[in-house]
GROMACS .gro file of C-alpha atoms in nm:
model
  499
    1UNK     CA    1  -1.720  -0.664   0.464
    2UNK     CA    2  -1.750  -0.436   0.170
    3UNK     CA    3  -1.678  -0.589  -0.169
    4UNK     CA    4  -1.339  -0.507  -0.316
    5UNK     CA    5  -1.300  -0.239  -0.573
    6UNK     CA    6  -1.150  -0.349  -0.899
    7UNK     CA    7  -0.990  -0.193  -1.199
    8UNK     CA    8  -1.025  -0.353  -1.541
    9UNK     CA    9  -0.703  -0.399  -1.739
   10UNK     CA   10  -0.512  -0.275  -1.438
   11UNK     CA   11  -0.390  -0.416  -1.113
   12UNK     CA   12  -0.644  -0.429  -0.845
   13UNK     CA   13  -0.493  -0.398  -0.501
   14UNK     CA   14  -0.302  -0.535   0.152
   15UNK     CA   15  -0.297  -0.829   0.943
   16UNK     CA   16  -0.074  -0.940   1.930
   17UNK     CA   17  -0.153  -1.064   2.206
   18UNK     CA   18  -0.403  -1.278   2.029
   19UNK     CA   19  -0.314  -1.310   1.663
   20UNK     CA   20  -0.603  -1.419   1.448
   21UNK     CA   21  -0.455  -1.561   1.137
   22UNK     CA   22  -0.228  -1.495   0.850
   23UNK     CA   23  -0.401  -1.336   0.557
   24UNK     CA   24  -0.360  -1.303   0.185
   25UNK     CA   25  -0.400  -0.989  -0.017
   26UNK     CA   26  -0.531  -0.985  -0.372
   27UNK     CA   27  -0.382  -0.849  -0.688
   28UNK     CA   28  -0.297  -1.058  -0.986
   29UNK     CA   29   0.062  -1.146  -1.062
   30UNK     CA   30   0.240  -1.437  -1.222
   31UNK     CA   31   0.466  -1.667  -1.026
   32UNK     CA   32   0.738  -1.917  -1.117
   33UNK     CA   33   0.724  -2.273  -0.992
   34UNK     CA   34   0.948  -2.169  -0.706
   35UNK     CA   35   1.008  -1.829  -0.547
   36UNK     CA   36   1.289  -1.635  -0.705
   37UNK     CA   37   1.615  -1.668  -0.516
   38UNK     CA   38   1.683  -1.366  -0.302
   39UNK     CA   39   1.990  -1.298  -0.088
   40UNK     CA   40   1.904  -1.327   0.278
   41UNK     CA   41   1.996  -1.093   0.560
   42UNK     CA   42   2.130  -1.211   0.896
   43UNK     CA   43   1.943  -1.481   1.086
   44UNK     CA   44   1.752  -1.392   1.401
   45UNK     CA   45   2.006  -1.560   1.623
   46UNK     CA   46   2.299  -1.375   1.471
   47UNK     CA   47   2.206  -1.046   1.641
   48UNK     CA   48   1.995  -0.877   1.395
   49UNK     CA   49   2.147  -0.546   1.299
   50UNK     CA   50   2.484  -0.619   1.146
   51UNK     CA   51   2.572  -0.598   0.781
   52UNK     CA   52   2.339  -0.822   0.587
   53UNK     CA   53   2.495  -1.153   0.495
   54UNK     CA   54   2.367  -1.433   0.278
   55UNK     CA   55   2.257  -1.755   0.439
   56UNK     CA   56   2.191  -1.971   0.140
   57UNK     CA   57   2.156  -2.300   0.323
   58UNK     CA   58   1.859  -2.177   0.522
   59UNK     CA   59   1.706  -2.020   0.218
   60UNK     CA   60   1.721  -2.346   0.028
   61UNK     CA   61   1.580  -2.537   0.318
   62UNK     CA   62   1.279  -2.310   0.352
   63UNK     CA   63   1.233  -2.316  -0.020
   64UNK     CA   64   1.237  -2.690  -0.063
   65UNK     CA   65   1.049  -2.814   0.241
   66UNK     CA   66   0.723  -2.958   0.098
   67UNK     CA   67   0.562  -2.973   0.439
   68UNK     CA   68   0.561  -2.601   0.498
   69UNK     CA   69   0.229  -2.470   0.623
   70UNK     CA   70   0.157  -2.099   0.609
   71UNK     CA   71  -0.118  -1.924   0.792
   72UNK     CA   72  -0.278  -1.655   0.592
   73UNK     CA   73  -0.526  -1.381   0.579
   74UNK     CA   74  -0.655  -1.274   0.241
   75UNK     CA   75  -0.700  -0.929   0.105
   76UNK     CA   76  -0.962  -0.850  -0.154
   77UNK     CA   77  -0.891  -0.717  -0.499
   78UNK     CA   78  -0.847  -0.347  -0.487
   79UNK     CA   79  -0.861  -0.121  -0.786
   80UNK     CA   80  -0.711   0.174  -0.605
   81UNK     CA   81  -0.423   0.024  -0.422
   82UNK     CA   82  -0.203  -0.235  -0.579
   83UNK     CA   83   0.060  -0.299  -0.319
   84UNK     CA   84   0.198  -0.105  -0.035
   85UNK     CA   85   0.534   0.054  -0.056
   86UNK     CA   86   0.810  -0.074   0.164
   87UNK     CA   87   0.844   0.066   0.512
   88UNK     CA   88   1.213   0.130   0.545
   89UNK     CA   89   1.420   0.232   0.845
   90UNK     CA   90   1.447   0.606   0.857
   91UNK     CA   91   1.733   0.836   0.924
   92UNK     CA   92   1.715   1.147   1.140
   93UNK     CA   93   1.546   1.360   0.881
   94UNK     CA   94   1.203   1.500   0.958
   95UNK     CA   95   0.911   1.487   0.714
   96UNK     CA   96   0.812   1.784   0.501
   97UNK     CA   97   0.655   2.044   0.721
   98UNK     CA   98   0.282   2.095   0.719
   99UNK     CA   99   0.154   2.315   0.439
  100UNK     CA  100   0.155   2.673   0.542
  101UNK     CA  101  -0.187   2.751   0.403
  102UNK     CA  102  -0.512   2.585   0.324
  103UNK     CA  103  -0.615   2.456  -0.012
  104UNK     CA  104  -0.771   2.734  -0.218
  105UNK     CA  105  -1.137   2.821  -0.194
  106UNK     CA  106  -1.331   2.914  -0.501
  107UNK     CA  107  -1.431   3.247  -0.348
  108UNK     CA  108  -1.071   3.355  -0.295
  109UNK     CA  109  -0.921   3.203  -0.606
  110UNK     CA  110  -0.749   3.442  -0.840
  111UNK     CA  111  -0.675   3.366  -1.200
  112UNK     CA  112  -0.346   3.399  -1.376
  113UNK     CA  113  -0.134   3.249  -1.646
  114UNK     CA  114   0.017   2.905  -1.635
  115UNK     CA  115   0.363   3.057  -1.629
  116UNK     CA  116   0.281   3.276  -1.330
  117UNK     CA  117   0.152   2.972  -1.144
  118UNK     CA  118   0.469   2.780  -1.218
  119UNK     CA  119   0.685   3.067  -1.101
  120UNK     CA  120   0.550   3.039  -0.749
  121UNK     CA  121   0.611   2.668  -0.708
  122UNK     CA  122   0.863   2.586  -0.435
  123UNK     CA  123   1.189   2.451  -0.569
  124UNK     CA  124   1.360   2.326  -0.257
  125UNK     CA  125   1.643   2.086  -0.308
  126UNK     CA  126   1.705   1.763  -0.116
  127UNK     CA  127   1.895   1.769   0.212
  128UNK     CA  128   2.258   1.674   0.223
  129UNK     CA  129   2.346   1.313   0.289
  130UNK     CA  130   2.144   0.997   0.238
  131UNK     CA  131   1.815   1.058   0.412
  132UNK     CA  132   1.968   1.302   0.663
  133UNK     CA  133   1.967   1.675   0.680
  134UNK     CA  134   1.756   1.970   0.793
  135UNK     CA  135   1.382   1.980   0.808
  136UNK     CA  136   1.231   2.000   0.461
  137UNK     CA  137   1.092   2.341   0.363
  138UNK     CA  138   0.720   2.364   0.403
  139UNK     CA  139   0.551   2.282   0.070
  140UNK     CA  140   0.328   2.575  -0.013
  141UNK     CA  141  -0.027   2.450  -0.050
  142UNK     CA  142  -0.180   2.792  -0.026
  143UNK     CA  143  -0.350   2.996  -0.292
  144UNK     CA  144  -0.230   2.900  -0.638
  145UNK     CA  145  -0.308   3.059  -0.967
  146UNK     CA  146  -0.529   2.858  -1.202
  147UNK     CA  147  -0.413   2.795  -1.556
  148UNK     CA  148  -0.727   2.850  -1.768
  149UNK     CA  149  -0.833   2.558  -1.989
  150UNK     CA  150  -0.509   2.373  -1.914
  151UNK     CA  151  -0.664   2.029  -1.883
  152UNK     CA  152  -0.991   1.860  -1.798
  153UNK     CA  153  -0.962   1.638  -1.489
  154UNK     CA  154  -1.329   1.540  -1.498
  155UNK     CA  155  -1.284   1.399  -1.846
  156UNK     CA  156  -0.992   1.188  -1.719
  157UNK     CA  157  -1.201   1.060  -1.426
  158UNK     CA  158  -1.485   0.976  -1.661
  159UNK     CA  159  -1.244   0.770  -1.871
  160UNK     CA  160  -1.140   0.575  -1.561
  161UNK     CA  161  -1.496   0.506  -1.451
  162UNK     CA  162  -1.639   0.159  -1.504
  163UNK     CA  163  -2.003   0.106  -1.589
  164UNK     CA  164  -2.230  -0.067  -1.340
  165UNK     CA  165  -2.237  -0.373  -1.561
  166UNK     CA  166  -1.856  -0.386  -1.580
  167UNK     CA  167  -1.833  -0.352  -1.202
  168UNK     CA  168  -2.093  -0.625  -1.154
  169UNK     CA  169  -1.914  -0.866  -1.388
  170UNK     CA  170  -1.575  -0.796  -1.228
  171UNK     CA  171  -1.717  -0.837  -0.877
  172UNK     CA  172  -1.874  -1.170  -0.966
  173UNK     CA  173  -1.552  -1.307  -1.111
  174UNK     CA  174  -1.330  -1.191  -0.826
  175UNK     CA  175  -1.573  -1.303  -0.556
  176UNK     CA  176  -1.601  -1.645  -0.715
  177UNK     CA  177  -1.223  -1.674  -0.715
  178UNK     CA  178  -1.199  -1.559  -0.354
  179UNK     CA  179  -1.468  -1.798  -0.234
  180UNK     CA  180  -1.304  -2.092  -0.412
  181UNK     CA  181  -0.965  -2.023  -0.255
  182UNK     CA  182  -1.124  -1.969   0.085
  183UNK     CA  183  -1.294  -2.311   0.073
  184UNK     CA  184  -0.964  -2.475  -0.019
  185UNK     CA  185  -0.775  -2.301   0.259
  186UNK     CA  186  -1.041  -2.411   0.507
  187UNK     CA  187  -1.035  -2.773   0.397
  188UNK     CA  188  -0.940  -3.043   0.645
  189UNK     CA  189  -0.598  -3.106   0.499
  190UNK     CA  190  -0.509  -2.738   0.486
  191UNK     CA  191  -0.269  -2.576   0.731
  192UNK     CA  192  -0.489  -2.269   0.707
  193UNK     CA  193  -0.808  -2.416   0.843
  194UNK     CA  194  -1.006  -2.138   1.010
  195UNK     CA  195  -0.881  -1.875   0.768
  196UNK     CA  196  -1.113  -1.576   0.725
  197UNK     CA  197  -1.146  -1.310   0.459
  198UNK     CA  198  -1.084  -0.945   0.539
  199UNK     CA  199  -1.190  -0.713   0.259
  200UNK     CA  200  -0.979  -0.401   0.280
  201UNK     CA  201  -0.956  -0.324  -0.088
  202UNK     CA  202  -0.729  -0.625  -0.120
  203UNK     CA  203  -0.806  -0.978  -0.008
  204UNK     CA  204  -0.691  -1.074   0.340
  205UNK     CA  205  -0.738  -1.421   0.483
  206UNK     CA  206  -0.701  -1.445   0.859
  207UNK     CA  207  -0.598  -1.771   1.025
  208UNK     CA  208  -0.616  -1.809   1.402
  209UNK     CA  209  -0.276  -1.862   1.558
  210UNK     CA  210  -0.150  -1.882   1.918
  211UNK     CA  211  -0.065  -1.574   2.123
  212UNK     CA  212   0.248  -1.406   1.993
  213UNK     CA  213   0.516  -1.164   2.099
  214UNK     CA  214   0.698  -0.924   1.870
  215UNK     CA  215   1.069  -0.850   1.862
  216UNK     CA  216   1.158  -0.538   1.669
  217UNK     CA  217   1.414  -0.593   1.397
  218UNK     CA  218   1.718  -0.369   1.406
  219UNK     CA  219   1.533  -0.060   1.538
  220UNK     CA  220   1.343  -0.048   1.209
  221UNK     CA  221   1.012   0.055   1.376
  222UNK     CA  222   0.820  -0.133   1.105
  223UNK     CA  223   0.968  -0.485   1.085
  224UNK     CA  224   0.944  -0.754   1.353
  225UNK     CA  225   1.027  -1.112   1.434
  226UNK     CA  226   0.723  -1.308   1.549
  227UNK     CA  227   0.745  -1.561   1.832
  228UNK     CA  228   0.476  -1.766   2.006
  229UNK     CA  229   0.414  -1.711   2.374
  230UNK     CA  230   0.277  -2.061   2.385
  231UNK     CA  231   0.250  -2.301   2.092
  232UNK     CA  232   0.047  -2.622   2.148
  233UNK     CA  233   0.225  -2.944   2.058
  234UNK     CA  234   0.139  -3.078   1.717
  235UNK     CA  235   0.043  -2.733   1.586
  236UNK     CA  236   0.053  -2.710   1.204
  237UNK     CA  237   0.261  -2.398   1.254
  238UNK     CA  238   0.556  -2.594   1.390
  239UNK     CA  239   0.690  -2.651   1.041
  240UNK     CA  240   0.724  -2.275   0.994
  241UNK     CA  241   0.938  -2.219   1.303
  242UNK     CA  242   1.309  -2.145   1.267
  243UNK     CA  243   1.479  -2.130   1.605
  244UNK     CA  244   1.155  -2.022   1.770
  245UNK     CA  245   1.091  -1.757   1.503
  246UNK     CA  246   0.784  -1.782   1.278
  247UNK     CA  247   0.937  -1.778   0.931
  248UNK     CA  248   0.764  -1.531   0.699
  249UNK     CA  249   0.939  -1.676   0.393
  250UNK     CA  250   0.833  -2.034   0.468
  251UNK     CA  251   0.472  -1.939   0.521
  252UNK     CA  252   0.461  -1.726   0.208
  253UNK     CA  253   0.617  -2.003  -0.001
  254UNK     CA  254   0.362  -2.258   0.117
  255UNK     CA  255   0.079  -2.016   0.064
  256UNK     CA  256   0.185  -1.943  -0.294
  257UNK     CA  257   0.215  -2.315  -0.361
  258UNK     CA  258  -0.142  -2.385  -0.246
  259UNK     CA  259  -0.284  -2.095  -0.449
  260UNK     CA  260  -0.091  -2.194  -0.761
  261UNK     CA  261  -0.224  -2.550  -0.748
  262UNK     CA  262  -0.580  -2.450  -0.666
  263UNK     CA  263  -0.636  -2.201  -0.948
  264UNK     CA  264  -0.596  -2.492  -1.191
  265UNK     CA  265  -0.927  -2.631  -1.062
  266UNK     CA  266  -1.134  -2.314  -1.096
  267UNK     CA  267  -1.387  -2.362  -1.374
  268UNK     CA  268  -1.509  -2.095  -1.615
  269UNK     CA  269  -1.225  -1.864  -1.519
  270UNK     CA  270  -0.896  -1.815  -1.701
  271UNK     CA  271  -0.656  -1.720  -1.423
  272UNK     CA  272  -0.279  -1.735  -1.393
  273UNK     CA  273  -0.030  -1.650  -1.122
  274UNK     CA  274   0.231  -1.389  -1.204
  275UNK     CA  275   0.598  -1.419  -1.120
  276UNK     CA  276   0.690  -1.335  -0.764
  277UNK     CA  277   0.832  -0.988  -0.726
  278UNK     CA  278   1.139  -0.964  -0.514
  279UNK     CA  279   1.055  -0.844  -0.166
  280UNK     CA  280   0.680  -0.833  -0.231
  281UNK     CA  281   0.436  -1.005   0.006
  282UNK     CA  282   0.163  -1.032  -0.257
  283UNK     CA  283   0.050  -1.335  -0.453
  284UNK     CA  284  -0.068  -1.170  -0.773
  285UNK     CA  285  -0.331  -1.341  -0.985
  286UNK     CA  286  -0.435  -1.228  -1.331
  287UNK     CA  287  -0.788  -1.308  -1.442
  288UNK     CA  288  -0.779  -1.297  -1.822
  289UNK     CA  289  -1.146  -1.371  -1.900
  290UNK     CA  290  -1.408  -1.232  -1.932
  291UNK     CA  291  -1.176  -0.930  -1.900
  292UNK     CA  292  -0.837  -0.868  -1.744
  293UNK     CA  293  -0.852  -0.809  -1.369
  294UNK     CA  294  -0.551  -0.808  -1.140
  295UNK     CA  295  -0.591  -0.931  -0.781
  296UNK     CA  296  -0.330  -0.926  -0.503
  297UNK     CA  297  -0.363  -1.180  -0.224
  298UNK     CA  298  -0.150  -1.114   0.083
  299UNK     CA  299  -0.063  -1.344   0.367
  300UNK     CA  300  -0.107  -1.169   0.702
  301UNK     CA  301  -0.121  -1.220   1.076
  302UNK     CA  302  -0.379  -1.035   1.283
  303UNK     CA  303  -0.286  -0.903   1.625
  304UNK     CA  304  -0.544  -0.778   1.873
  305UNK     CA  305  -0.296  -0.638   2.123
  306UNK     CA  306  -0.207  -0.270   2.157
  307UNK     CA  307  -0.035  -0.114   1.860
  308UNK     CA  308   0.347  -0.114   1.882
  309UNK     CA  309   0.517   0.184   2.044
  310UNK     CA  310   0.655   0.297   1.706
  311UNK     CA  311   0.301   0.399   1.606
  312UNK     CA  312   0.236   0.618   1.910
  313UNK     CA  313   0.281   0.947   1.725
  314UNK     CA  314   0.135   0.821   1.398
  315UNK     CA  315  -0.216   0.846   1.252
  316UNK     CA  316  -0.232   1.229   1.280
  317UNK     CA  317  -0.607   1.268   1.225
  318UNK     CA  318  -0.715   1.444   1.545
  319UNK     CA  319  -0.767   1.782   1.376
  320UNK     CA  320  -0.919   1.621   1.068
  321UNK     CA  321  -1.151   1.337   1.176
  322UNK     CA  322  -1.137   1.396   1.550
  323UNK     CA  323  -0.974   1.247   1.859
  324UNK     CA  324  -1.265   1.010   1.921
  325UNK     CA  325  -1.235   0.859   1.574
  326UNK     CA  326  -0.860   0.823   1.619
  327UNK     CA  327  -0.901   0.645   1.954
  328UNK     CA  328  -1.159   0.408   1.807
  329UNK     CA  329  -0.935   0.324   1.513
  330UNK     CA  330  -0.637   0.254   1.738
  331UNK     CA  331  -0.845   0.000   1.925
  332UNK     CA  332  -0.873  -0.202   1.604
  333UNK     CA  333  -0.633  -0.493   1.538
  334UNK     CA  334  -0.315  -0.437   1.343
  335UNK     CA  335  -0.163  -0.676   1.091
  336UNK     CA  336   0.173  -0.823   1.001
  337UNK     CA  337   0.255  -0.913   0.640
  338UNK     CA  338   0.560  -1.100   0.503
  339UNK     CA  339   0.726  -0.789   0.365
  340UNK     CA  340   1.089  -0.853   0.457
  341UNK     CA  341   1.325  -0.599   0.607
  342UNK     CA  342   1.583  -0.478   0.360
  343UNK     CA  343   1.951  -0.415   0.422
  344UNK     CA  344   2.126  -0.292   0.112
  345UNK     CA  345   2.051  -0.548  -0.159
  346UNK     CA  346   1.967  -0.823   0.090
  347UNK     CA  347   1.651  -0.920   0.279
  348UNK     CA  348   1.592  -1.061   0.625
  349UNK     CA  349   1.333  -1.313   0.517
  350UNK     CA  350   1.205  -1.414   0.859
  351UNK     CA  351   1.071  -1.065   0.935
  352UNK     CA  352   0.715  -0.934   0.914
  353UNK     CA  353   0.608  -0.574   0.849
  354UNK     CA  354   0.327  -0.382   1.017
  355UNK     CA  355   0.023  -0.315   0.798
  356UNK     CA  356  -0.274  -0.085   0.854
  357UNK     CA  357  -0.460  -0.118   0.524
  358UNK     CA  358  -0.794  -0.170   0.703
  359UNK     CA  359  -0.747   0.162   0.888
  360UNK     CA  360  -0.660   0.340   0.562
  361UNK     CA  361  -0.979   0.205   0.409
  362UNK     CA  362  -1.184   0.327   0.705
  363UNK     CA  363  -1.032   0.675   0.676
  364UNK     CA  364  -1.095   0.701   0.303
  365UNK     CA  365  -1.451   0.572   0.342
  366UNK     CA  366  -1.539   0.830   0.608
  367UNK     CA  367  -1.305   1.103   0.491
  368UNK     CA  368  -1.503   1.417   0.570
  369UNK     CA  369  -1.460   1.640   0.871
  370UNK     CA  370  -1.840   1.661   0.869
  371UNK     CA  371  -2.033   1.334   0.883
  372UNK     CA  372  -2.243   1.426   0.578
  373UNK     CA  373  -1.949   1.491   0.345
  374UNK     CA  374  -2.024   1.332   0.005
  375UNK     CA  375  -2.354   1.188   0.128
  376UNK     CA  376  -2.677   1.241  -0.065
  377UNK     CA  377  -2.778   1.538   0.147
  378UNK     CA  378  -2.424   1.661   0.205
  379UNK     CA  379  -2.168   1.862   0.010
  380UNK     CA  380  -1.947   1.664  -0.229
  381UNK     CA  381  -1.574   1.703  -0.188
  382UNK     CA  382  -1.297   1.605  -0.430
  383UNK     CA  383  -1.066   1.411  -0.199
  384UNK     CA  384  -1.120   1.070  -0.358
  385UNK     CA  385  -1.097   1.217  -0.707
  386UNK     CA  386  -0.759   1.373  -0.621
  387UNK     CA  387  -0.631   1.038  -0.497
  388UNK     CA  388  -0.752   0.860  -0.812
  389UNK     CA  389  -0.578   1.115  -1.032
  390UNK     CA  390  -0.258   1.093  -0.828
  391UNK     CA  391  -0.248   0.715  -0.863
  392UNK     CA  392  -0.330   0.734  -1.232
  393UNK     CA  393  -0.052   0.987  -1.288
  394UNK     CA  394   0.208   0.754  -1.135
  395UNK     CA  395   0.064   0.457  -1.322
  396UNK     CA  396   0.082   0.636  -1.657
  397UNK     CA  397   0.438   0.752  -1.600
  398UNK     CA  398   0.542   0.397  -1.511
  399UNK     CA  399   0.377   0.274  -1.831
  400UNK     CA  400   0.555   0.538  -2.032
  401UNK     CA  401   0.905   0.489  -1.892
  402UNK     CA  402   0.890   0.130  -1.769
  403UNK     CA  403   1.176   0.055  -1.530
  404UNK     CA  404   1.387   0.349  -1.645
  405UNK     CA  405   1.568   0.519  -1.359
  406UNK     CA  406   1.406   0.286  -1.107
  407UNK     CA  407   1.047   0.402  -1.152
  408UNK     CA  408   0.936   0.049  -1.065
  409UNK     CA  409   1.037   0.125  -0.705
  410UNK     CA  410   0.751   0.372  -0.673
  411UNK     CA  411   0.402   0.244  -0.600
  412UNK     CA  412   0.054   0.367  -0.525
  413UNK     CA  413   0.121   0.344  -0.151
  414UNK     CA  414   0.367   0.633  -0.179
  415UNK     CA  415   0.100   0.842  -0.350
  416UNK     CA  416  -0.164   0.747  -0.094
  417UNK     CA  417   0.065   0.831   0.197
  418UNK     CA  418   0.142   1.176   0.056
  419UNK     CA  419  -0.229   1.232  -0.007
  420UNK     CA  420  -0.318   1.143   0.354
  421UNK     CA  421  -0.065   1.397   0.477
  422UNK     CA  422  -0.223   1.665   0.258
  423UNK     CA  423  -0.564   1.577   0.404
  424UNK     CA  424  -0.421   1.603   0.755
  425UNK     CA  425  -0.278   1.947   0.693
  426UNK     CA  426  -0.591   2.069   0.510
  427UNK     CA  427  -0.870   1.910   0.715
  428UNK     CA  428  -1.171   2.129   0.639
  429UNK     CA  429  -1.424   2.006   0.383
  430UNK     CA  430  -1.459   2.360   0.247
  431UNK     CA  431  -1.100   2.335   0.124
  432UNK     CA  432  -1.188   2.033  -0.091
  433UNK     CA  433  -1.495   2.155  -0.280
  434UNK     CA  434  -1.557   1.952  -0.593
  435UNK     CA  435  -1.559   2.265  -0.809
  436UNK     CA  436  -1.198   2.324  -0.698
  437UNK     CA  437  -1.082   1.981  -0.821
  438UNK     CA  438  -0.811   2.119  -1.052
  439UNK     CA  439  -0.652   2.331  -0.781
  440UNK     CA  440  -0.679   2.066  -0.510
  441UNK     CA  441  -0.517   1.806  -0.735
  442UNK     CA  442  -0.243   2.052  -0.825
  443UNK     CA  443  -0.172   2.105  -0.456
  444UNK     CA  444  -0.148   1.729  -0.399
  445UNK     CA  445   0.100   1.702  -0.685
  446UNK     CA  446   0.302   1.992  -0.543
  447UNK     CA  447   0.325   1.824  -0.203
  448UNK     CA  448   0.435   1.495  -0.359
  449UNK     CA  449   0.701   1.680  -0.557
  450UNK     CA  450   0.829   1.841  -0.238
  451UNK     CA  451   0.859   1.497  -0.078
  452UNK     CA  452   1.062   1.376  -0.377
  453UNK     CA  453   1.293   1.677  -0.365
  454UNK     CA  454   1.354   1.660   0.009
  455UNK     CA  455   1.380   1.280  -0.011
  456UNK     CA  456   1.141   1.244   0.278
  457UNK     CA  457   0.793   1.091   0.292
  458UNK     CA  458   0.689   1.005   0.646
  459UNK     CA  459   0.497   0.683   0.698
  460UNK     CA  460   0.146   0.782   0.805
  461UNK     CA  461   0.132   0.534   1.094
  462UNK     CA  462   0.502   0.498   1.182
  463UNK     CA  463   0.657   0.847   1.184
  464UNK     CA  464   1.014   0.720   1.224
  465UNK     CA  465   0.994   0.545   0.887
  466UNK     CA  466   1.095   0.745   0.580
  467UNK     CA  467   0.946   0.585   0.269
  468UNK     CA  468   1.176   0.796   0.048
  469UNK     CA  469   1.503   0.722   0.225
  470UNK     CA  470   1.797   0.644  -0.002
  471UNK     CA  471   1.805   0.294   0.144
  472UNK     CA  472   1.471   0.236  -0.024
  473UNK     CA  473   1.483   0.452  -0.338
  474UNK     CA  474   1.797   0.606  -0.485
  475UNK     CA  475   1.829   0.979  -0.535
  476UNK     CA  476   1.851   0.954  -0.920
  477UNK     CA  477   1.514   0.775  -0.928
  478UNK     CA  478   1.349   1.046  -0.722
  479UNK     CA  479   1.506   1.319  -0.934
  480UNK     CA  480   1.387   1.152  -1.254
  481UNK     CA  481   1.029   1.111  -1.131
  482UNK     CA  482   1.027   1.466  -0.999
  483UNK     CA  483   1.139   1.598  -1.337
  484UNK     CA  484   0.868   1.403  -1.520
  485UNK     CA  485   0.591   1.511  -1.281
  486UNK     CA  486   0.698   1.875  -1.306
  487UNK     CA  487   0.680   1.852  -1.685
  488UNK     CA  488   0.330   1.705  -1.663
  489UNK     CA  489   0.216   1.967  -1.413
  490UNK     CA  490   0.347   2.253  -1.625
  491UNK     CA  491   0.196   2.122  -1.949
  492UNK     CA  492  -0.153   2.013  -1.851
  493UNK     CA  493  -0.071   1.646  -1.779
  494UNK     CA  494  -0.047   1.519  -2.139
  495UNK     CA  495   0.042   1.170  -2.012
  496UNK     CA  496  -0.323   1.120  -1.916
  497UNK     CA  497  -0.406   1.093  -2.287
  498UNK     CA  498  -0.110   0.882  -2.398
  499UNK     CA  499  -0.238   0.531  -2.321
   0.00000   0.00000   0.00000
């Protein structure tokens, strides 16, 4: 597996007939001695889709049982992607329509003033109702005027670049940490014996488990209860079963407990565990020396059966990477992570969420419509640079405003999902020439703005899931972020130089 990418002084960033093993995903975060108390949604046996109700007795039981044994798969530290955004049940709204035009080519680009460029930006408002309404207007990604000398994206990218020595040092530290935890999880007394590491940008550790069956939670398309088709007697997984359901919360709690104890025994590395974030599947570790590196480790189950029916119309890459590539990718396993289904302010803590981080990594690694895109003898495109700038823009705005207006609800996964949709609708390499970086990035920002305004961002693999539904992120938060991004776009992105 390829080594994880890391980001210094920033968070680095997410696994059915035969399920391999739960996995863990890396990104550093601190954790309290016990998981923070979170209201729980209805139990599996209580017919899943009613109004969420607290079940404190079960919560306490899963929290306090010292014999809990999670199975995990570990994700490697990822500099690009911290943690995936939640996959929430969608309403009837459709995603923003495909861009009407291609990204601009240098040969057809016309110059104009910054004000003239801003005048042509679409200003469509959100649909009526929470997550419902008509199809979003098509975000115009066609020819846009270039604002001369507005800002220098290459200078920003250069600032984000780590030297080879910095990368080498970071890789050594993170790999040493990952290897140490892997040995512990594979020890004789561990419930995770047989765990394996899947490097998808985050650390995933896969543990072999019996054959499973999935039961969709409340027509959510993304969240499932996991049951065993056959579980051998005396299996270490028995302690994680609740009424025949494999408890995501119990496994995650045990996994965090093992990691927290084990990092105390890692020599020559100053590492702490960050506090658990409500609803997050990640165990976040912060390496403080020789330099700060954030690593998310995510518990996950690997399933080698066919992808769930909810993904049938997802992964729209046929016109971009080709039908053959799509078919090959859909033959890969899919993963389940302990990202709980949300109902209002409550969580159903026994549920698992589908994850396709390994497929996303494969797409971004081989992102060109031509096989030689960005290779030594090929033409360099600016796709990855646009994604880096998009993530950095969101990161800087979150630094600037903190948790104001709910900006903490937005994450790099939202940006990456929007970016993948732009790539799908603008598949040709000639539309992503590196010399057109400014315009291509501007088009990505415009598409993301349109998603915020229409309150609709379609999950790339599960089309029925709207990542920007009001159940997930309130309208005021989206309006606030939209306003801040528009200001940055119209003023040369001054936030890039603020921190």
